Every structure is written in C-alpha cells, then in structure tokens.
Tab-separated table of C-alpha atoms in Angstrom:
chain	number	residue	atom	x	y	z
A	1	UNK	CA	-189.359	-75.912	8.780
A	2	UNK	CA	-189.211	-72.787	6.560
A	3	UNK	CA	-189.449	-73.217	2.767
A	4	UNK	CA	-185.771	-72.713	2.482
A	5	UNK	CA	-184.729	-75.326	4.926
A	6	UNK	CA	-187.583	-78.094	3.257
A	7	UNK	CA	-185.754	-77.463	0.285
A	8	UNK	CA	-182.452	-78.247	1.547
A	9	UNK	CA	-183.704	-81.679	3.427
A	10	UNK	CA	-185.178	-82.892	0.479
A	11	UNK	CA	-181.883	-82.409	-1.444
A	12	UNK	CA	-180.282	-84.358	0.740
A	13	UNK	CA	-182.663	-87.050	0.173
A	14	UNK	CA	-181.760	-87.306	-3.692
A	15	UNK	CA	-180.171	-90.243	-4.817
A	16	UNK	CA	-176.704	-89.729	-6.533
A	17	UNK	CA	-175.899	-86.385	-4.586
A	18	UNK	CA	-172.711	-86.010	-3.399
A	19	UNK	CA	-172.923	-82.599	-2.039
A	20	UNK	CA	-175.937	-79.943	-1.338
A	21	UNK	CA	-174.619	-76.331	-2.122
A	22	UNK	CA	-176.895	-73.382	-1.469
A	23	UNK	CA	-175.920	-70.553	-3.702
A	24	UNK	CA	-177.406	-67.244	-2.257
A	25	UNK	CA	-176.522	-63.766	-3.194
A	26	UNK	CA	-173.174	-61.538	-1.519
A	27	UNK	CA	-175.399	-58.265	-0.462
A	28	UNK	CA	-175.983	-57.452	3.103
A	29	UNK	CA	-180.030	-58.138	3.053
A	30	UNK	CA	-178.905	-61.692	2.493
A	31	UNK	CA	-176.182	-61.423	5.731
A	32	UNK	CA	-179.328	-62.768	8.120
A	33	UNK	CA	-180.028	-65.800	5.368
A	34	UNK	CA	-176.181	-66.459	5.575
A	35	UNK	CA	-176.058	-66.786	9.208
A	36	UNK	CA	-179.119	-69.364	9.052
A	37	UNK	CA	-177.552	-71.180	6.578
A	38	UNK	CA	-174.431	-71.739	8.910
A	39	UNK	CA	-176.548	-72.920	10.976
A	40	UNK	CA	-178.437	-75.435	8.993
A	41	UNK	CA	-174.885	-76.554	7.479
A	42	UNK	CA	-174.110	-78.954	9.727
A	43	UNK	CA	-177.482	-80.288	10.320
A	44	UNK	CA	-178.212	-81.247	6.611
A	45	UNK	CA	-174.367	-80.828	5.339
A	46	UNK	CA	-175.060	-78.127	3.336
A	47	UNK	CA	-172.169	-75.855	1.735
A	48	UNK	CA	-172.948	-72.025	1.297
A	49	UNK	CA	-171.728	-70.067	-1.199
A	50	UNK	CA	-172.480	-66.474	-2.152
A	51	UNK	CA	-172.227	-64.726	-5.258
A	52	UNK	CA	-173.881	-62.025	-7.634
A	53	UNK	CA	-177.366	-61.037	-6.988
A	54	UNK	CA	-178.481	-60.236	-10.428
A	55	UNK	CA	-176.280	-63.090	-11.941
A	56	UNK	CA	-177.395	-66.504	-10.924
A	57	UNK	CA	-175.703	-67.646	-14.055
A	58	UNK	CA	-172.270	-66.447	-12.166
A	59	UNK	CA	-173.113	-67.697	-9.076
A	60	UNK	CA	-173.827	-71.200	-10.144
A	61	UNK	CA	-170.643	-71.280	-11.789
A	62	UNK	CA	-168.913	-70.262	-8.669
A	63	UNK	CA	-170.796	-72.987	-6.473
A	64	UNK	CA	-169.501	-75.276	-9.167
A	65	UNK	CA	-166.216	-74.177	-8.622
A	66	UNK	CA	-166.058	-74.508	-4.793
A	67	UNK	CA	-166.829	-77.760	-4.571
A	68	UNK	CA	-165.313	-78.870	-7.943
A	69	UNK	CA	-168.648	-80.125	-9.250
A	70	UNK	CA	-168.246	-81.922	-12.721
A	71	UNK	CA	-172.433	-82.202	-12.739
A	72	UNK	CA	-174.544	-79.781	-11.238
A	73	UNK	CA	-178.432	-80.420	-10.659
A	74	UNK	CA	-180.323	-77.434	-10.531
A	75	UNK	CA	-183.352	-76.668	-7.617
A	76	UNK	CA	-184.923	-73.590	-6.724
A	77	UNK	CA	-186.343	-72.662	-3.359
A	78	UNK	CA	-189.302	-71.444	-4.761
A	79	UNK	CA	-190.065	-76.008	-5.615
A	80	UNK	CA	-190.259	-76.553	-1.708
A	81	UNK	CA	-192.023	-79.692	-3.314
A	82	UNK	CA	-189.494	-81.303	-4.688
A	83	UNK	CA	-189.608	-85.220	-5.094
A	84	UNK	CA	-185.805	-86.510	-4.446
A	85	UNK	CA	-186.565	-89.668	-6.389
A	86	UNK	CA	-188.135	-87.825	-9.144
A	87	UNK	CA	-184.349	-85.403	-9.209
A	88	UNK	CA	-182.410	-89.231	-8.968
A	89	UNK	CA	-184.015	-90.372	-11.994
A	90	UNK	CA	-183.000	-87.167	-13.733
A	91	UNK	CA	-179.492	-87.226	-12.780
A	92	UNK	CA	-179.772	-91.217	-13.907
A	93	UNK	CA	-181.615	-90.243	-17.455
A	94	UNK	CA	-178.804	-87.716	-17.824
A	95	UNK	CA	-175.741	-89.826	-17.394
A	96	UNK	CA	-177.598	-92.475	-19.356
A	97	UNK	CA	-177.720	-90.734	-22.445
A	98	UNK	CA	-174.596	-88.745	-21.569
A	99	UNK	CA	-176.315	-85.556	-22.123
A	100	UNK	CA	-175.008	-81.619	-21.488
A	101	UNK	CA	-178.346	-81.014	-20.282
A	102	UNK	CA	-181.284	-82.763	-18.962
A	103	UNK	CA	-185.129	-81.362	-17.460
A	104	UNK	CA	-188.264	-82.499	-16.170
A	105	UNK	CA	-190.048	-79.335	-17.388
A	106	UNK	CA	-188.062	-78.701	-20.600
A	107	UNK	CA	-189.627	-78.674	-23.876
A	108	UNK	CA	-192.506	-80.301	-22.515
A	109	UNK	CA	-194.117	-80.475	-18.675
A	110	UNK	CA	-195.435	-83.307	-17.771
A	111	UNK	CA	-194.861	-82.987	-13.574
A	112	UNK	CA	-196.720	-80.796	-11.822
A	113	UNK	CA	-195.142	-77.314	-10.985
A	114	UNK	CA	-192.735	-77.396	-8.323
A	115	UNK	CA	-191.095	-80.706	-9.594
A	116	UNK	CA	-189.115	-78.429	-11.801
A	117	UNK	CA	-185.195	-79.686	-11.890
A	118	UNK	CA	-182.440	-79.846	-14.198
A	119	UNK	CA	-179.262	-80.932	-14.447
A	120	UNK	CA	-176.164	-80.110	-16.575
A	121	UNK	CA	-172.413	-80.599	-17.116
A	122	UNK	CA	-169.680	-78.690	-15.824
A	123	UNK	CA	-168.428	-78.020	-19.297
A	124	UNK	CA	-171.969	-76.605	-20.163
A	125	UNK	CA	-172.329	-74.323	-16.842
A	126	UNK	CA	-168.812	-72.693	-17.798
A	127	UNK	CA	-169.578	-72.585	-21.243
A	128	UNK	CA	-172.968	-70.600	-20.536
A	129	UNK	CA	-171.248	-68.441	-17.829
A	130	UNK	CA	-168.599	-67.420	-20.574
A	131	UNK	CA	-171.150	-67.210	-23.581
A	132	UNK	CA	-174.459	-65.500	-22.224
A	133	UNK	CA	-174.633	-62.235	-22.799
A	134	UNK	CA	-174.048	-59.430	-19.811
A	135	UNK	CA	-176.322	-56.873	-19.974
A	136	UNK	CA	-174.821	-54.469	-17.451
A	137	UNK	CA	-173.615	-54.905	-13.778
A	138	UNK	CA	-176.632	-54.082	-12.141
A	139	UNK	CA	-179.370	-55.670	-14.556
A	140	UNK	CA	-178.628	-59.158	-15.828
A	141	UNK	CA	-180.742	-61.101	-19.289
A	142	UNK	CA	-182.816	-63.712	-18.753
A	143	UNK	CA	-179.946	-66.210	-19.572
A	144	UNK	CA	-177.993	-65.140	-16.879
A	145	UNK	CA	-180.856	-64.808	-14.490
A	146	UNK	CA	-181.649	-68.680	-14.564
A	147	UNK	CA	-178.311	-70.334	-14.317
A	148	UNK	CA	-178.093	-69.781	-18.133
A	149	UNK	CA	-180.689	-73.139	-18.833
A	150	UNK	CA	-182.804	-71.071	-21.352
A	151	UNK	CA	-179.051	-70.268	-23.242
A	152	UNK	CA	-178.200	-74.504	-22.635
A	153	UNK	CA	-181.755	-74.880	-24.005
A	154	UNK	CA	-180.826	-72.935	-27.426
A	155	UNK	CA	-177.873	-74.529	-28.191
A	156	UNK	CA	-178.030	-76.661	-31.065
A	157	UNK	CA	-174.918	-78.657	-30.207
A	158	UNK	CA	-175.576	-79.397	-26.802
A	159	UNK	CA	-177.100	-82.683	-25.954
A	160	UNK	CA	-180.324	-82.742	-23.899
A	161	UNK	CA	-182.722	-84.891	-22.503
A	162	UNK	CA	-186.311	-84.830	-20.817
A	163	UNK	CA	-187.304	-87.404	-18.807
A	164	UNK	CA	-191.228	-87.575	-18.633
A	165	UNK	CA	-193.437	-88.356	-16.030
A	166	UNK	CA	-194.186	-91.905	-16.684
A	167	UNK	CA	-191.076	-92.912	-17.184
C-alpha cells in the first residue's frame, strides 16, 4: 500500500469511528489523487471530499459538513503510523471530560512522532473556521493551514485535554 492508502486502513481500524472522510484539495494536480480515492472508497468506506488548497481550516469544516460530523478526529497522511487504539482512547479521553479539544501531542509529547491526533467538536471546528484570521485567497496563516488546532489551542475558553502516553 501507498502511504495514503495505510493511512486510510488504519482509520478504519479506530475504535468509535463512524465514518473515514479524506479531505483533499479541489485543484486539478489533485484530479489523479481523486480518482484513486474513488477507488479506495469502497474498499475501506472512505468518503472524499475536496476543498481549498491553502485552507485546510475550510476544508475540514466542509468534510464536517458533508457527513454532518458533530466530532471530528483529526489525522494527517504524513502519520502513516498511526496506532488506531492509541486515536480510540483519544476520542474516549475527549468525551470523558467533555472537552472542545483533545491531543496526544498538545502541550506536551509524550508519543513518538507520527502518533500525532486530535480531536475536536463541531462547535469548535465552525467556530475556528469563522474566527481565524484569512490572510488572502491564495496564502492562508498558520491557523488556517492546520485545521485551525493552533487557534483551538489559544483559546482560553475552550476546554482541552491531553491524554499521555501511559495512560
């Protein structure tokens, strides 16, 4: 398997998930990555949804939106890695303690890189896709670049929680 499609069987493999959405940019260079996703959709019941290159921060929200998420856990293709239990317990930890926000990475590491995920509310994702700052069309901040967690990170009224490696 490519990186890409490791990522998208180990997502299926996390406890709690209801649906696997792959959110890849609208522009043509991504038409071929499209077509292979269409064809991995049925295999690992993925949905595909495209949306602004330079604002992941939109495009999450727009995932969200298709599939009328109300929590949305966060994994990047670039975490090929990723340990489905380790993403359960997250999502768990994060309905536990009813949080907006909730990482294995954020404030402190304690997994390895390439563990990274994090989860957050619907409320929070459209609340950072309405908030975040837009730098221009072509060039978005770094808040809108990754899915707006560094903005759910700042906010003082938003609830978080880290779960840790030994727990």
């Amino acid at each position: 398997r490519c990186v890409l499609e490791e990522v998208l069987f180990r997502c299926k493999g996390i406890p709690g998930v209801d649906v696997v959405v792959c959110a890849i940019p609208d522009t043509a260079e991504n038409d071929i990555l499209a077509g292979q996703l269409d064809r991995w959709a049925a295999l690992y019941v993925v949905q595909v949804v495209r949306g602004p290159e330079h604002d992941v921060l939109a495009r999450y929200a727009k995932a969200a939106e298709a599939v009328n998420a109300d929590v949305i856990l966060r994994i990047t293709s670039d975490c090929p890695q990723l340990d489905p239990e380790v993403c359960g317990k997250l999502l768990e930890l994060r309905e536990r303690h009813d949080a907006g926000f909730a990482s294995n990475s954020w404030p402190a590491r304690s997994f390895p890189v390439g563990y990274d995920c994090e989860v957050f509310t619907r409320e929070v994702l459209d609340r950072a896709n309405a908030e975040a700052p837009h730098e221009s069309a072509s060039v978005a901040p770094l808040d809108r670049e990754h899915a707006g967690c560094g903005w759910m990170q700042r906010q003082p009224d938003i609830k978080k929680t880290l779960l840790k490696a030994m727990e």
